[in-house]
Amino acid sequence: MSDDFDVVVIGGGPAGYPAAIRAAQNGLSVACIDEWRNYDGSHAFGGTCLNAGCIPSKALLESTELVHRAQHEFKAHGIGVGTVSVDLAAMQKRKATIVRQSTQGILALFKGAGVTPLQGHGRLLPGLRVEFTARDGAVRALQAKNVILASGSQPMALRSAPFDGKRIVDSWGALEFDAVPGRLGVIGAGVIGLELGSVWRRLGAEVVILEALPDFLPMADGQVAKEALRHFKKLGLDIRLGARVTGASVTGDEVRVSYADAKGEQSITVDKLVVAIGRRPYTGGLLADGTGVTLDERGFIEVDDHCRTPAAHVWAVGDCVRGPMLAHKGKEEGVAVADAIAGLYAEVNYKVIPSVIYTAPEIAWVGLTEEQARSSGRACKVGSFPFSASGRARAMEAAAGFCKIVAAVDDDEILGVHVIGPMAGELIAEAVLAMEYSASSEDLQRTIHAHPTLSEALHEAALAADKRAIDCLNK
Ligand SMILES: Cc1cc2nc3c(=O)[nH]c(=O)nc-3n(C[C@H](O)[C@H](O)[C@H](O)COP(=O)(O)OP(=O)(O)OC[C@H]3O[C@@H](n4cnc5c(N)ncnc54)[C@H](O)[C@@H]3O)c2cc1C
């Protein structure tokens, strides 16, 4: 096998593997190196997202949402199911099957595209050389014309509550519990903390979420955050804001977590503690001396707007560089870099990256919040439409939440769209497309939406921005 490649990608997560496939589609010779190891010691492509993040969490969120609906909503449909039983082992097995299918699918895609998969460690050396250490310890020196770094991120640890892998775990550990903890503590009320808290709460755990910040979901639109907090409380998530964890000690089967809030020193005792305070870029053993690649003060690989590092022909994409740590952002960067290497048009529109929280109700947004739009100084108008006025949402017994659109007064540009409610993560795609094509809110108003669908809520929200909504009162 040749050790010379047009492109060597280090990292086979959602940023690296699409980069490798697109580069091969562009007629380049490509190798993709990945060292991911699962708990059982098996290697798999797909990185955090497929093995320990997006996919397993969504599998458990889906299963546990069904449990919740069977327990609490079926009755309203006139369906009686008696006592709903849960077989956690079967639920976890289903999740593992979905993960395995997804990660093995990458190998099939590589084969089809002609990418050489290399399982093991990659290290960038000066002169566009890459040292590859295979699983069996064999070392090969690869020569590349271009290198794409896609080494991802890892969970941040908290000095006051260090991981022990058993009682105090990270998000991956929290996806692998083999029994429902009676009492679960979660540190961090961000996206991951809320999703994991929802999973175990729906299965019966008493869940306390400790959040150091005084505000709930500060990155979301204020109205959405307020509505979300109400629903999470209804689910039984005990969310304590302004609660800074000061220590955690394991005694026997319990963890005592101490924290300080406005009332002073407090503590809770739980069976398991999940630390979900965020993720940081991972570049362990990635860069030899003299490569010319630099890291910023937070450990991110420094890149320009086109993902170029200061070293010629070395690029970096995904969680290991600035920007939101999201799989789809990394994917677009990876594909754009592979196109740029091939001399094709390549651009990532960072202004329209959607965010989704897969809780119930689901939360999704793109662009500016109302607060951000107003503080930008540009005059803006807002339209919203409640799902309680949507026939489809009511028929689904899922009428919580609303769609909200923020548009500019001067030229009617859509500045941001915010959805909390059923299928928000799917509905936001229309707003992303509209913003990508620089649509105005009037463009959305004049677009026919099928009836009865959830997407009519977005249509009506756009109409409401000009006080022309039909199916709700215009305020
Ligand atoms: C619980 C959880 C849920 C999430 N849910 C979502 C979601 O719903 N939607 C979403 O968009 N994002 C979600 N994320 C975030 C998402 O997983 C990341 O943004 C995404 O995985 C980043 O992709 P990446 O390719 O940059 O890095 P990673 O997925 O971390 O992949 C990097 C890969 O590179 C490998 N690697 C690193 N260094 C080397 C080296 N030197 N040699 C060889 N291999 C190396 C790693 O082993 C890994 O396999 C979630 C994350 C978590 C933890």
Coordinates of C-alpha atoms and ligand atoms in Angstrom, one line a residue:
M1 CA 0.0 0.0 0.0
S2 CA 1.3 3.5 -0.9
D3 CA 2.1 5.8 2.0
D4 CA 1.7 8.9 -0.2
F5 CA -1.7 10.6 -0.2
D6 CA -3.2 13.8 -1.6
V7 CA -5.1 14.2 1.7
V8 CA -4.6 12.6 5.2
V9 CA -7.4 13.3 7.6
I10 CA -6.6 12.8 11.3
G11 CA -9.9 12.1 13.1
G12 CA -12.9 10.2 11.8
G13 CA -15.7 11.9 13.6
P14 CA -18.5 13.9 11.9
A15 CA -16.0 16.6 10.8
G16 CA -13.2 14.2 9.6
Y17 CA -15.1 11.4 7.9
P18 CA -17.2 13.7 5.6
A19 CA -14.0 15.6 4.7
A20 CA -12.3 12.3 3.7
I21 CA -15.3 11.2 1.6
R22 CA -15.7 14.6 -0.2
A23 CA -11.9 14.7 -0.9
A24 CA -12.2 11.2 -2.5
Q25 CA -15.3 12.3 -4.4
N26 CA -13.1 15.1 -5.8
G27 CA -10.7 12.5 -7.2
L28 CA -8.0 12.8 -4.5
S29 CA -6.2 9.9 -2.8
V30 CA -7.3 9.9 0.9
A31 CA -6.5 8.2 4.2
C32 CA -8.5 8.8 7.3
I33 CA -6.9 7.9 10.7
D34 CA -9.0 7.4 13.8
E35 CA -8.1 6.0 17.2
W36 CA -11.6 5.9 18.8
R37 CA -11.9 3.0 21.3
N38 CA -15.2 1.9 22.8
Y39 CA -15.6 0.7 26.4
D40 CA -15.3 -2.9 25.2
G41 CA -12.0 -2.1 23.5
S42 CA -13.4 -2.1 20.0
H43 CA -12.3 0.5 17.5
A44 CA -14.9 2.5 15.5
F45 CA -15.1 5.5 13.2
G46 CA -17.7 8.2 13.9
G47 CA -16.0 9.9 16.9
T48 CA -17.9 11.3 19.8
C49 CA -21.1 12.0 17.8
L50 CA -21.8 8.4 16.6
N51 CA -20.2 6.5 19.5
A52 CA -20.9 8.6 22.6
G53 CA -22.9 11.7 21.7
C54 CA -25.6 12.6 19.2
I55 CA -26.7 9.1 18.2
P56 CA -26.8 7.2 21.4
S57 CA -28.3 10.1 23.3
K58 CA -31.1 10.5 20.7
A59 CA -31.7 6.7 20.8
L60 CA -32.3 6.9 24.5
L61 CA -34.3 10.1 24.3
E62 CA -36.6 8.5 21.8
S63 CA -37.2 5.4 23.8
T64 CA -37.7 7.2 27.1
E65 CA -40.0 9.8 25.4
L66 CA -42.2 6.9 24.3
V67 CA -42.3 5.6 27.9
H68 CA -43.3 9.0 29.1
R69 CA -46.0 9.4 26.5
A70 CA -47.3 5.9 27.2
Q71 CA -47.5 6.8 30.9
H72 CA -48.9 10.3 30.6
E73 CA -50.4 10.9 27.2
F74 CA -51.9 7.7 25.9
K75 CA -54.9 8.1 28.2
A76 CA -55.9 11.4 26.5
H77 CA -56.0 9.4 23.2
G78 CA -58.3 6.9 24.9
I79 CA -55.6 4.2 25.0
G80 CA -55.1 2.2 28.2
V81 CA -51.9 0.2 28.5
G82 CA -51.9 -0.8 32.1
T83 CA -48.6 -0.4 33.8
V84 CA -45.8 0.5 31.4
S85 CA -42.8 -1.6 32.1
V86 CA -39.2 -0.8 31.0
D87 CA -36.5 -3.3 30.1
L88 CA -33.4 -1.1 30.4
A89 CA -31.1 -3.8 29.1
A90 CA -33.2 -4.1 25.9
M91 CA -33.3 -0.3 25.6
Q92 CA -29.5 -0.1 25.9
K93 CA -29.1 -3.0 23.4
R94 CA -31.3 -1.2 20.8
K95 CA -29.1 1.9 21.3
A96 CA -25.9 -0.1 20.9
T97 CA -27.3 -1.6 17.7
I98 CA -28.1 1.8 16.2
V99 CA -24.6 3.0 17.1
R100 CA -22.9 -0.1 15.6
Q101 CA -24.9 0.2 12.4
S102 CA -24.0 3.9 12.1
T103 CA -20.3 3.4 12.7
Q104 CA -20.0 0.4 10.5
G105 CA -21.8 2.4 7.8
I106 CA -18.8 4.7 7.7
L107 CA -16.5 1.9 6.7
A108 CA -18.9 1.0 3.9
L109 CA -19.0 4.6 2.8
F110 CA -15.2 4.7 2.8
K111 CA -15.0 1.6 0.8
G112 CA -17.5 3.0 -1.8
A113 CA -15.7 6.3 -2.0
G114 CA -12.2 4.8 -2.1
V115 CA -10.9 6.2 1.3
T116 CA -8.2 4.2 3.1
P117 CA -9.3 3.8 6.7
L118 CA -6.4 3.6 9.2
Q119 CA -7.4 2.7 12.8
G120 CA -4.8 4.0 15.2
H121 CA -3.1 7.2 16.2
G122 CA -2.0 10.0 13.9
R123 CA 0.6 12.6 14.6
L124 CA 1.4 15.5 12.4
L125 CA 5.2 16.0 11.8
P126 CA 6.8 18.9 10.0
G127 CA 6.8 18.8 6.2
L128 CA 3.3 17.4 5.8
R129 CA 4.4 14.0 7.1
V130 CA 2.1 12.0 9.3
E131 CA 3.2 9.4 11.7
F132 CA 0.6 6.6 11.9
T133 CA 0.7 4.1 14.8
A134 CA -1.6 1.2 14.1
R135 CA -3.5 -0.7 16.7
D136 CA -0.8 -3.4 16.9
G137 CA 1.9 -0.7 17.5
A138 CA 3.3 -0.8 14.0
V139 CA 4.4 2.7 12.9
R140 CA 4.2 4.0 9.3
A141 CA 5.3 7.4 8.0
L142 CA 2.8 8.8 5.6
Q143 CA 3.5 11.7 3.2
A144 CA 0.6 14.0 2.4
K145 CA 0.0 17.0 0.1
N146 CA -2.7 18.2 2.5
V147 CA -3.5 17.3 6.1
I148 CA -6.9 17.9 7.7
L149 CA -6.9 17.9 11.5
A150 CA -10.3 16.8 13.0
S151 CA -9.3 15.6 16.4
G152 CA -12.5 16.7 18.2
S153 CA -13.1 17.5 21.8
Q154 CA -13.4 15.8 25.2
P155 CA -15.6 16.4 28.3
M156 CA -14.3 19.1 30.7
A157 CA -13.5 17.8 34.1
L158 CA -14.4 19.7 37.3
R159 CA -11.6 19.8 39.9
S160 CA -14.2 19.8 42.7
A161 CA -16.0 16.7 41.3
P162 CA -13.4 14.5 39.6
F163 CA -14.6 11.6 37.4
D164 CA -14.2 8.2 38.9
G165 CA -15.9 6.4 36.0
K166 CA -18.4 4.7 38.4
R167 CA -20.3 7.2 40.6
I168 CA -19.0 10.4 39.0
V169 CA -19.2 10.1 35.3
D170 CA -19.1 12.2 32.1
S171 CA -21.9 12.3 29.4
W172 CA -20.7 9.0 27.8
G173 CA -20.8 7.2 31.2
A174 CA -24.3 8.6 31.7
L175 CA -25.5 7.0 28.5
E176 CA -24.2 3.6 29.7
F177 CA -26.0 3.2 33.1
D178 CA -27.2 -0.4 33.4
A179 CA -29.8 0.5 36.1
V180 CA -31.9 3.6 36.6
P181 CA -30.3 5.6 39.4
G182 CA -32.7 6.4 42.2
R183 CA -31.2 9.9 42.6
L184 CA -29.2 11.5 39.9
G185 CA -27.2 14.7 40.1
V186 CA -26.2 16.6 37.0
I187 CA -23.7 19.4 37.0
G188 CA -24.5 21.8 34.1
A189 CA -27.9 22.8 32.7
G190 CA -26.6 23.0 29.2
V191 CA -27.8 21.0 26.2
I192 CA -26.2 17.8 27.2
G193 CA -27.2 18.1 30.9
L194 CA -30.8 18.7 30.0
E195 CA -31.0 15.8 27.5
L196 CA -29.4 13.3 29.9
G197 CA -31.4 14.6 32.8
S198 CA -34.6 14.1 30.7
V199 CA -33.6 10.5 29.8
W200 CA -33.2 9.4 33.4
R201 CA -36.0 11.4 34.8
R202 CA -38.5 9.8 32.4
L203 CA -37.3 6.4 33.6
G204 CA -38.0 7.4 37.2
A205 CA -34.9 9.0 38.6
E206 CA -35.1 11.9 41.0
V207 CA -33.0 14.4 39.0
V208 CA -31.3 17.5 40.4
I209 CA -29.5 19.8 38.0
L210 CA -27.0 22.2 39.4
E211 CA -26.1 25.2 37.2
A212 CA -23.6 27.8 38.2
L213 CA -25.0 30.5 36.0
P214 CA -27.9 32.6 37.3
D215 CA -29.8 32.4 34.0
F216 CA -31.4 29.4 32.4
L217 CA -30.3 28.6 28.8
P218 CA -28.7 32.0 28.3
M219 CA -27.8 31.2 24.6
A220 CA -31.5 30.7 23.7
D221 CA -34.1 33.4 23.1
G222 CA -35.3 34.6 26.5
Q223 CA -39.0 33.7 25.9
V224 CA -38.0 30.2 24.8
A225 CA -35.8 29.7 27.8
K226 CA -38.7 30.8 30.1
E227 CA -41.1 28.4 28.4
A228 CA -38.6 25.6 28.5
L229 CA -37.9 26.0 32.2
R230 CA -41.6 25.7 32.9
H231 CA -41.9 22.4 31.0
F232 CA -38.7 20.9 32.5
K233 CA -40.0 21.7 36.0
K234 CA -43.3 20.0 35.0
L235 CA -41.3 16.9 34.0
G236 CA -39.9 16.9 37.5
L237 CA -36.4 18.2 36.7
D238 CA -35.2 20.0 39.8
I239 CA -33.1 22.8 38.2
R240 CA -31.1 24.9 40.7
L241 CA -29.6 28.0 39.1
G242 CA -26.7 30.0 40.5
A243 CA -25.5 26.8 42.2
R244 CA -21.7 26.6 42.1
V245 CA -20.4 23.1 43.0
T246 CA -17.7 23.2 45.6
G247 CA -17.0 19.5 46.2
A248 CA -18.2 15.9 45.7
S249 CA -17.2 13.0 47.8
V250 CA -18.1 9.3 47.3
T251 CA -18.9 7.2 50.3
G252 CA -20.0 3.7 49.6
D253 CA -22.8 3.8 47.0
E254 CA -23.5 7.5 47.4
V255 CA -22.1 10.8 46.2
R256 CA -22.4 13.9 48.4
V257 CA -22.3 17.0 46.4
S258 CA -21.8 20.4 48.0
Y259 CA -22.6 23.6 46.3
A260 CA -22.9 27.3 47.1
D261 CA -25.9 29.4 46.0
A262 CA -27.5 32.7 47.1
K263 CA -28.7 31.0 50.3
G264 CA -25.2 29.8 51.2
E265 CA -23.6 26.3 51.4
Q266 CA -26.0 23.5 50.4
S267 CA -25.6 19.8 49.6
I268 CA -27.4 17.0 47.9
T269 CA -26.8 13.2 48.1
V270 CA -27.2 11.2 44.9
D271 CA -26.5 7.7 43.6
K272 CA -24.8 8.9 40.4
L273 CA -23.4 12.3 39.4
V274 CA -23.0 13.4 35.8
V275 CA -20.5 16.2 35.1
A276 CA -21.7 18.0 32.0
I277 CA -20.1 21.4 32.2
G278 CA -19.0 21.5 28.6
R279 CA -16.3 20.2 26.3
R280 CA -12.8 21.3 25.4
P281 CA -10.8 20.8 22.2
Y282 CA -8.7 17.6 22.2
T283 CA -5.2 17.7 20.6
G284 CA -3.4 15.1 22.8
G285 CA -0.3 13.7 20.9
L286 CA -1.5 15.3 17.7
L287 CA 1.3 17.7 16.9
A288 CA 5.0 17.1 16.8
D289 CA 7.3 20.1 17.4
G290 CA 7.9 22.4 14.4
T291 CA 4.7 21.8 12.4
G292 CA 3.8 25.5 12.5
V293 CA 0.2 24.7 13.7
T294 CA -0.7 26.8 16.7
L295 CA -3.2 26.6 19.6
D296 CA -5.0 29.5 21.2
E297 CA -5.1 30.0 25.0
R298 CA -8.1 27.7 25.3
G299 CA -6.5 24.9 23.4
F300 CA -8.3 25.3 20.0
I301 CA -6.3 24.9 16.9
E302 CA -6.0 28.3 15.4
V303 CA -7.5 28.7 11.9
D304 CA -8.7 31.5 9.6
D305 CA -12.3 31.8 8.3
H306 CA -11.5 29.1 5.8
C307 CA -10.2 26.6 8.3
R308 CA -6.5 27.1 7.3
T309 CA -3.9 26.8 10.0
P310 CA -0.8 28.9 9.8
A311 CA 1.0 25.9 8.4
A312 CA 0.7 25.7 4.6
H313 CA -1.7 22.9 3.4
V314 CA -2.7 22.0 7.0
W315 CA -6.3 22.6 7.8
A316 CA -8.4 22.0 10.9
V317 CA -12.2 21.5 11.3
G318 CA -14.9 20.6 13.8
D319 CA -14.8 20.7 17.6
C320 CA -11.0 21.3 17.7
V321 CA -11.4 24.8 16.2
R322 CA -13.5 27.9 17.2
G323 CA -17.2 28.0 16.7
P324 CA -20.1 26.0 18.1
M325 CA -19.3 22.4 19.0
L326 CA -21.9 20.8 16.8
A327 CA -21.6 17.8 14.4
H328 CA -23.3 19.6 11.5
K329 CA -20.9 22.6 11.8
G330 CA -17.9 20.2 11.7
K331 CA -19.4 18.4 8.8
E332 CA -19.8 21.5 6.7
E333 CA -16.3 22.7 7.6
G334 CA -14.9 19.3 6.6
V335 CA -16.7 19.2 3.2
A336 CA -15.7 22.9 2.5
V337 CA -12.1 22.2 3.2
A338 CA -12.1 19.1 0.9
D339 CA -13.6 21.2 -1.8
A340 CA -11.1 24.1 -1.2
I341 CA -8.2 21.6 -1.5
A342 CA -9.6 20.5 -4.9
G343 CA -9.9 24.1 -6.0
L344 CA -13.7 24.2 -5.9
Y345 CA -16.0 26.8 -4.4
A346 CA -16.1 26.4 -0.6
E347 CA -17.9 28.4 2.0
V348 CA -19.4 27.8 5.4
N349 CA -22.1 30.3 6.4
Y350 CA -21.5 30.6 10.1
K351 CA -24.5 32.9 10.5
V352 CA -27.0 30.2 9.9
I353 CA -26.0 27.2 12.0
P354 CA -29.0 25.7 13.7
S355 CA -29.0 24.6 17.3
V356 CA -31.3 21.9 18.6
I357 CA -32.0 20.6 22.1
Y358 CA -33.8 17.2 21.8
T359 CA -35.9 17.4 25.0
A360 CA -39.7 17.4 25.2
P361 CA -40.7 20.0 24.2
E362 CA -37.9 20.1 21.6
I363 CA -36.1 23.4 21.2
A364 CA -34.4 24.7 18.1
W365 CA -33.2 28.0 16.8
V366 CA -31.1 29.7 14.1
G367 CA -29.8 33.2 13.9
L368 CA -30.2 36.0 16.4
T369 CA -32.4 35.9 19.5
E370 CA -34.8 38.7 20.0
E371 CA -32.5 40.2 22.7
Q372 CA -29.5 40.0 20.3
A373 CA -31.4 41.5 17.5
R374 CA -32.7 44.4 19.6
S375 CA -29.3 45.1 21.2
S376 CA -27.7 45.2 17.7
G377 CA -29.5 48.5 17.3
R378 CA -31.5 47.5 14.2
A379 CA -35.2 48.0 14.5
C380 CA -36.9 44.6 14.4
K381 CA -40.4 43.1 14.5
V382 CA -41.4 39.8 16.1
G383 CA -44.2 37.4 15.3
S384 CA -45.1 34.3 17.2
F385 CA -47.6 31.5 16.9
P386 CA -48.5 29.1 19.7
F387 CA -48.8 25.4 18.9
S388 CA -52.0 25.4 21.0
A389 CA -53.5 27.1 17.9
S390 CA -52.2 24.4 15.5
G391 CA -54.7 21.7 14.6
R392 CA -51.9 19.2 13.9
A393 CA -50.1 19.9 17.2
R394 CA -53.4 19.4 19.1
A395 CA -54.2 16.2 17.1
M396 CA -50.7 15.0 18.2
E397 CA -51.4 15.9 21.8
A398 CA -48.3 18.0 21.6
A399 CA -49.6 21.6 21.7
A400 CA -46.9 23.0 24.1
G401 CA -44.7 25.8 22.9
F402 CA -44.5 28.2 20.0
C403 CA -42.7 29.4 16.8
K404 CA -41.2 32.8 16.8
I405 CA -39.7 34.8 14.0
V406 CA -37.5 37.9 14.4
A407 CA -37.2 40.1 11.3
A408 CA -35.7 43.5 10.4
V409 CA -38.1 46.4 10.1
D410 CA -36.1 48.1 7.3
D411 CA -35.8 45.3 4.7
D412 CA -37.8 42.5 6.3
E413 CA -34.7 40.2 6.5
I414 CA -35.3 37.2 8.7
L415 CA -32.8 37.7 11.6
G416 CA -33.6 34.7 13.7
V417 CA -36.2 31.9 14.2
H418 CA -36.9 30.1 17.5
V419 CA -39.1 27.1 18.0
I420 CA -40.1 25.3 21.2
G421 CA -42.5 22.5 20.6
P422 CA -43.1 19.3 18.6
M423 CA -40.4 18.4 16.0
A424 CA -38.7 21.7 16.5
G425 CA -35.5 20.3 15.2
E426 CA -37.1 19.4 11.9
L427 CA -39.1 22.6 11.6
I428 CA -36.0 24.7 12.0
A429 CA -34.7 23.4 8.7
E430 CA -37.2 25.5 6.8
A431 CA -36.0 28.6 8.6
V432 CA -32.3 27.7 7.9
L433 CA -33.1 27.3 4.2
A434 CA -35.0 30.6 4.2
M435 CA -32.1 32.4 5.9
E436 CA -29.5 30.7 3.6
Y437 CA -31.4 32.1 0.6
S438 CA -31.8 35.5 2.3
A439 CA -35.6 35.2 2.3
S440 CA -37.6 37.9 3.9
S441 CA -40.4 37.2 6.3
E442 CA -42.8 38.1 3.5
D443 CA -41.3 35.3 1.4
L444 CA -42.2 32.9 4.2
Q445 CA -45.7 34.5 4.4
R446 CA -46.2 33.9 0.7
T447 CA -45.0 30.3 0.7
I448 CA -47.8 27.7 0.8
H449 CA -47.6 25.3 3.8
A450 CA -49.6 22.1 3.8
H451 CA -52.6 21.9 6.2
P452 CA -52.7 20.5 8.8
T453 CA -48.9 20.5 9.5
L454 CA -46.7 21.7 12.2
S455 CA -44.9 23.9 9.6
E456 CA -48.0 26.1 9.4
A457 CA -46.9 27.5 12.8
L458 CA -43.8 29.0 11.2
H459 CA -45.9 30.3 8.4
E460 CA -48.3 32.0 10.9
A461 CA -45.4 33.3 13.0
A462 CA -44.1 35.0 9.8
L463 CA -47.5 36.5 9.2
A464 CA -47.8 37.6 12.8
A465 CA -44.6 39.6 12.4
D466 CA -46.7 41.9 10.2
K467 CA -49.9 41.4 12.3
R468 CA -51.4 39.4 9.5
A469 CA -51.7 36.0 11.2
I470 CA -55.0 34.3 10.4
D471 CA -55.2 31.5 13.1
C472 CA -54.2 33.5 16.2
L473 CA -54.9 36.9 17.5
N474 CA -52.4 39.5 16.4
K475 CA -50.9 41.4 19.3
Ligands
LIG1 C1 -23.8 13.5 24.9 C2 -23.6 14.3 23.6 C3 -24.6 14.6 22.8 C4 -24.4 15.4 21.6 N1 -25.5 15.6 20.8 C5 -25.3 16.4 19.7 C6 -26.4 16.6 18.8 O1 -27.5 16.1 19.0 N2 -26.1 17.3 17.7 C7 -24.9 17.9 17.4 O2 -24.7 18.5 16.4 N3 -23.8 17.6 18.3 C8 -24.0 16.9 19.4 N4 -22.9 16.7 20.2 C9 -21.6 17.2 19.9 C10 -21.0 16.4 18.8 O3 -20.8 15.1 19.2 C11 -19.6 17.0 18.4 O4 -19.8 18.4 18.0 C12 -19.0 16.3 17.2 O5 -18.8 14.9 17.5 C13 -17.7 16.9 16.8 O6 -17.2 16.2 15.7 P1 -15.6 16.2 15.5 O7 -15.4 15.3 14.3 O8 -15.0 17.5 15.4 O9 -15.0 15.5 16.7 P2 -15.2 14.0 17.4 O10 -16.6 13.5 17.1 O11 -14.8 14.2 18.8 O12 -14.2 13.1 16.6 C14 -12.8 13.2 16.7 C15 -12.2 11.8 16.4 O13 -10.8 12.0 16.2 C16 -10.2 11.0 16.9 N5 -8.8 11.5 17.2 C17 -8.4 12.5 18.0 N6 -7.1 12.7 17.9 C18 -6.6 11.7 17.2 C19 -5.3 11.3 16.7 N7 -4.2 12.0 17.1 N8 -5.2 10.2 15.9 C20 -6.3 9.5 15.5 N9 -7.5 9.8 15.9 C21 -7.7 10.9 16.7 C22 -11.0 10.7 18.2 O14 -10.8 9.5 18.7 C23 -12.4 10.8 17.5 O15 -12.8 9.6 17.0 C24 -23.1 15.9 21.4 C25 -22.1 15.6 22.2 C26 -22.3 14.8 23.3 C27 -21.1 14.5 24.2

